[in-house]
Amino acid sequence: MARDVTSFGGRLLAYLDMLFVDHGIFRVIYNNLHALPGGLYRCSQPSPGQIRKYQRRHGIKTIVNLRGADDTRRYALEAQACAELGIKLIDFKGILSRSAPEVDAVLRAQAMFDQIEYPALIHCKSGADRAGFASALYRIFRRNEPVSQAKQELSWRYGHLRKSKTGILDFFFERSQADGAESPEEFLAWLTEHYEREALKQDFHAQGWADVLVDRILRRE
């Protein structure tokens, strides 16, 4: 069911939802925006005002929403802002923050980065985990960078904590390197021919204190 954000009351409820239910009050202060080479930007969930600002400053033509489409008021605000500004909104579901990546999702991300119009903005909720993983894939597939360089998009500088369950994303890239897949071509071959998702899930172990910080204090998705 689509949320009404056209009326005064509907927009007021939507902004309250975005600021306080979705923790957007913190993103008003710091939206975790960072530029990658080639016209891609990564950030946390942007508000309509931030979308307008990024279009003015960076010429954003595409926004990739890693949270996917839903019936929240927050999503309705983003969709409306993109429609008004002529920005292509892509709702990309499938990149996980706390589980081993799925092959299909990685391959769909590869295809997406080849198809979208740049400059583009990619975001999740906090801009730390899913946005970091997707940015690493962008560097590998679109920029032809080695895994060792690309995986630096998963860093504490962006709020990513590898000791929590989200560290399985680091573990995924490290496993590919341990198996000898460093170049983009080797990584793709490893992903499609040798990657064992269930084995990766069983081999990875998070540390409890980090999960408390990420899940209960920072309230990450």
Tab-separated table of C-alpha atoms in Angstrom:
chain	number	residue	atom	x	y	z
A	1	MET	CA	0.000	0.000	0.000
A	2	ALA	CA	1.499	3.344	-1.102
A	3	ARG	CA	1.804	5.986	1.589
A	4	ASP	CA	0.334	9.432	1.011
A	5	VAL	CA	3.077	12.055	1.137
A	6	THR	CA	1.296	14.673	-0.952
A	7	SER	CA	-0.888	16.187	1.756
A	8	PHE	CA	0.472	18.277	4.616
A	9	GLY	CA	-0.529	15.673	7.169
A	10	GLY	CA	0.902	12.827	5.120
A	11	ARG	CA	4.250	14.574	4.664
A	12	LEU	CA	4.397	15.505	8.338
A	13	LEU	CA	3.865	11.880	9.360
A	14	ALA	CA	6.406	10.766	6.776
A	15	TYR	CA	9.094	13.110	8.067
A	16	LEU	CA	8.420	12.095	11.659
A	17	ASP	CA	8.712	8.454	10.626
A	18	MET	CA	11.957	9.108	8.763
A	19	LEU	CA	13.527	11.120	11.567
A	20	PHE	CA	12.511	9.123	14.625
A	21	VAL	CA	11.409	5.620	13.590
A	22	ASP	CA	14.124	5.178	10.954
A	23	HIS	CA	16.720	7.116	13.017
A	24	GLY	CA	17.103	9.768	10.332
A	25	ILE	CA	17.702	12.430	12.976
A	26	PHE	CA	21.324	11.217	13.132
A	27	ARG	CA	21.686	11.234	9.339
A	28	VAL	CA	20.746	14.908	9.248
A	29	ILE	CA	24.040	15.575	11.042
A	30	TYR	CA	26.167	13.018	9.174
A	31	ASN	CA	25.002	11.128	6.108
A	32	ASN	CA	28.188	9.087	5.541
A	33	LEU	CA	28.602	10.402	1.979
A	34	HIS	CA	31.748	9.339	0.114
A	35	ALA	CA	32.807	9.530	-3.528
A	36	LEU	CA	34.246	6.628	-5.505
A	37	PRO	CA	36.097	7.003	-8.796
A	38	GLY	CA	33.980	6.869	-11.937
A	39	GLY	CA	30.926	8.736	-10.701
A	40	LEU	CA	29.538	6.582	-7.890
A	41	TYR	CA	28.705	7.961	-4.448
A	42	ARG	CA	27.815	5.948	-1.360
A	43	CYS	CA	25.873	7.133	1.677
A	44	SER	CA	23.251	6.292	4.276
A	45	GLN	CA	19.523	6.736	3.673
A	46	PRO	CA	19.148	10.246	2.202
A	47	SER	CA	16.298	12.606	3.001
A	48	PRO	CA	14.494	14.432	0.174
A	49	GLY	CA	16.516	17.541	0.991
A	50	GLN	CA	19.780	15.620	0.789
A	51	ILE	CA	18.733	14.089	-2.535
A	52	ARG	CA	18.135	17.565	-3.945
A	53	LYS	CA	21.469	18.756	-2.592
A	54	TYR	CA	23.382	15.818	-4.059
A	55	GLN	CA	21.764	16.320	-7.441
A	56	ARG	CA	22.772	19.987	-7.453
A	57	ARG	CA	26.334	19.307	-6.302
A	58	HIS	CA	27.114	16.042	-8.057
A	59	GLY	CA	24.593	15.774	-10.900
A	60	ILE	CA	23.088	12.533	-9.584
A	61	LYS	CA	21.087	10.734	-12.290
A	62	THR	CA	20.484	7.386	-10.583
A	63	ILE	CA	19.850	6.309	-7.002
A	64	VAL	CA	20.256	2.656	-6.044
A	65	ASN	CA	18.276	1.842	-2.920
A	66	LEU	CA	19.735	-1.307	-1.374
A	67	ARG	CA	16.882	-1.493	1.144
A	68	GLY	CA	14.398	-2.331	-1.599
A	69	ALA	CA	10.905	-0.956	-2.140
A	70	ASP	CA	8.458	-1.139	0.762
A	71	ASP	CA	5.328	0.576	2.095
A	72	THR	CA	7.080	2.808	4.623
A	73	ARG	CA	6.577	6.554	4.616
A	74	ARG	CA	10.346	6.936	4.430
A	75	TYR	CA	10.432	5.079	1.131
A	76	ALA	CA	7.496	7.095	-0.211
A	77	LEU	CA	9.425	10.312	0.448
A	78	GLU	CA	12.451	9.036	-1.431
A	79	ALA	CA	10.394	7.810	-4.387
A	80	GLN	CA	8.542	11.103	-4.631
A	81	ALA	CA	11.754	13.152	-4.466
A	82	CYS	CA	13.329	11.086	-7.247
A	83	ALA	CA	10.231	11.385	-9.428
A	84	GLU	CA	10.115	15.158	-8.977
A	85	LEU	CA	13.824	15.559	-9.790
A	86	GLY	CA	13.919	13.149	-12.719
A	87	ILE	CA	16.272	10.760	-10.932
A	88	LYS	CA	16.012	7.057	-11.791
A	89	LEU	CA	15.310	5.123	-8.580
A	90	ILE	CA	16.423	1.496	-8.607
A	91	ASP	CA	15.201	-0.677	-5.747
A	92	PHE	CA	17.839	-3.378	-5.429
A	93	LYS	CA	17.040	-6.142	-2.976
A	94	GLY	CA	19.324	-9.049	-2.197
A	95	ILE	CA	22.540	-7.735	-0.687
A	96	LEU	CA	22.585	-8.940	2.919
A	97	SER	CA	24.431	-7.371	5.816
A	98	ARG	CA	24.596	-10.337	8.190
A	99	SER	CA	24.709	-13.419	6.015
A	100	ALA	CA	26.957	-14.866	3.340
A	101	PRO	CA	26.386	-13.209	-0.039
A	102	GLU	CA	24.243	-15.041	-2.562
A	103	VAL	CA	25.749	-15.643	-6.006
A	104	ASP	CA	22.660	-14.348	-7.798
A	105	ALA	CA	22.721	-11.060	-5.890
A	106	VAL	CA	26.397	-10.482	-6.714
A	107	LEU	CA	25.831	-11.197	-10.400
A	108	ARG	CA	22.784	-8.920	-10.484
A	109	ALA	CA	24.881	-6.176	-8.921
A	110	GLN	CA	27.509	-6.660	-11.619
A	111	ALA	CA	24.874	-6.251	-14.324
A	112	MET	CA	23.336	-3.256	-12.593
A	113	PHE	CA	26.618	-1.343	-12.396
A	114	ASP	CA	27.065	-1.860	-16.145
A	115	GLN	CA	23.555	-0.614	-16.932
A	116	ILE	CA	22.876	2.396	-14.717
A	117	GLU	CA	23.515	5.989	-15.697
A	118	TYR	CA	26.195	7.875	-13.796
A	119	PRO	CA	26.738	9.885	-11.639
A	120	ALA	CA	24.888	7.535	-9.310
A	121	LEU	CA	24.254	7.326	-5.579
A	122	ILE	CA	24.003	4.010	-3.756
A	123	HIS	CA	22.688	3.700	-0.205
A	124	CYS	CA	21.387	1.388	2.495
A	125	LYS	CA	20.227	2.561	5.930
A	126	SER	CA	23.522	3.549	7.557
A	127	GLY	CA	25.871	3.478	4.564
A	128	ALA	CA	28.234	1.084	6.317
A	129	ASP	CA	27.640	-2.563	5.425
A	130	ARG	CA	25.436	-3.167	2.377
A	131	ALA	CA	26.605	0.060	0.759
A	132	GLY	CA	30.202	-0.911	1.544
A	133	PHE	CA	29.820	-4.386	0.068
A	134	ALA	CA	28.121	-3.042	-3.061
A	135	SER	CA	30.844	-0.404	-3.424
A	136	ALA	CA	33.486	-3.136	-3.266
A	137	LEU	CA	31.674	-5.019	-6.035
A	138	TYR	CA	31.547	-1.810	-8.065
A	139	ARG	CA	35.306	-1.429	-7.756
A	140	ILE	CA	35.873	-5.037	-8.792
A	141	PHE	CA	33.427	-5.262	-11.683
A	142	ARG	CA	33.209	-1.687	-12.936
A	143	ARG	CA	36.664	-0.321	-12.081
A	144	ASN	CA	38.562	-3.590	-12.593
A	145	GLU	CA	40.308	-3.302	-9.230
A	146	PRO	CA	41.809	-6.246	-7.311
A	147	VAL	CA	39.888	-7.673	-4.366
A	148	SER	CA	42.518	-6.462	-1.889
A	149	GLN	CA	41.883	-2.872	-2.920
A	150	ALA	CA	38.124	-3.103	-3.409
A	151	LYS	CA	37.379	-4.661	-0.017
A	152	GLN	CA	38.650	-1.521	1.721
A	153	GLU	CA	35.144	-0.136	1.134
A	154	LEU	CA	34.281	-2.304	4.157
A	155	SER	CA	36.025	-0.230	6.808
A	156	TRP	CA	35.460	1.244	10.242
A	157	ARG	CA	35.832	4.653	8.551
A	158	TYR	CA	32.343	4.130	7.140
A	159	GLY	CA	30.980	2.596	10.327
A	160	HIS	CA	31.524	-1.041	9.349
A	161	LEU	CA	32.540	-3.366	12.199
A	162	ARG	CA	34.090	-6.613	11.033
A	163	LYS	CA	33.897	-8.232	14.481
A	164	SER	CA	30.082	-8.274	14.346
A	165	LYS	CA	27.889	-10.467	12.129
A	166	THR	CA	28.459	-7.952	9.337
A	167	GLY	CA	32.062	-9.168	9.246
A	168	ILE	CA	30.921	-12.087	7.129
A	169	LEU	CA	31.145	-9.666	4.195
A	170	ASP	CA	34.883	-9.203	4.859
A	171	PHE	CA	35.204	-12.955	5.316
A	172	PHE	CA	33.646	-13.510	1.876
A	173	PHE	CA	36.332	-11.449	0.138
A	174	GLU	CA	39.081	-12.947	2.300
A	175	ARG	CA	37.954	-16.452	1.370
A	176	SER	CA	38.158	-15.590	-2.312
A	177	GLN	CA	41.719	-14.314	-1.798
A	178	ALA	CA	42.680	-17.397	0.195
A	179	ASP	CA	41.467	-19.473	-2.745
A	180	GLY	CA	43.697	-17.476	-5.087
A	181	ALA	CA	41.054	-15.192	-6.590
A	182	GLU	CA	42.503	-11.683	-6.495
A	183	SER	CA	41.862	-10.203	-9.922
A	184	PRO	CA	38.305	-9.396	-11.125
A	185	GLU	CA	38.437	-12.285	-13.602
A	186	GLU	CA	39.627	-14.740	-10.955
A	187	PHE	CA	37.032	-13.438	-8.486
A	188	LEU	CA	34.178	-13.963	-10.943
A	189	ALA	CA	35.354	-17.482	-11.760
A	190	TRP	CA	35.671	-18.292	-8.057
A	191	LEU	CA	32.207	-16.915	-7.344
A	192	THR	CA	30.470	-18.956	-10.016
A	193	GLU	CA	32.530	-22.155	-9.847
A	194	HIS	CA	34.037	-22.595	-6.378
A	195	TYR	CA	32.249	-20.415	-3.814
A	196	GLU	CA	30.432	-22.448	-1.153
A	197	ARG	CA	27.955	-20.233	0.654
A	198	GLU	CA	26.924	-22.685	3.363
A	199	ALA	CA	30.527	-23.501	4.199
A	200	LEU	CA	31.318	-19.808	4.535
A	201	LYS	CA	28.398	-19.332	6.929
A	202	GLN	CA	29.569	-22.223	9.082
A	203	ASP	CA	33.187	-21.056	9.185
A	204	PHE	CA	32.488	-17.456	10.188
A	205	HIS	CA	32.140	-16.502	13.862
A	206	ALA	CA	31.242	-13.052	15.155
A	207	GLN	CA	32.080	-11.604	18.559
A	208	GLY	CA	29.168	-10.925	20.890
A	209	TRP	CA	30.164	-7.443	22.045
A	210	ALA	CA	30.280	-6.203	18.467
A	211	ASP	CA	26.791	-7.520	17.764
A	212	VAL	CA	25.439	-5.696	20.795
A	213	LEU	CA	26.934	-2.468	19.468
A	214	VAL	CA	25.702	-2.931	15.885
A	215	ASP	CA	22.274	-4.424	16.578
A	216	ARG	CA	21.102	-2.884	19.846
A	217	ILE	CA	22.925	0.426	20.080
A	218	LEU	CA	23.436	1.502	16.460
A	219	ARG	CA	20.254	-0.319	15.344
A	220	ARG	CA	21.644	-1.346	11.982
A	221	GLU	CA	19.577	-3.289	9.462
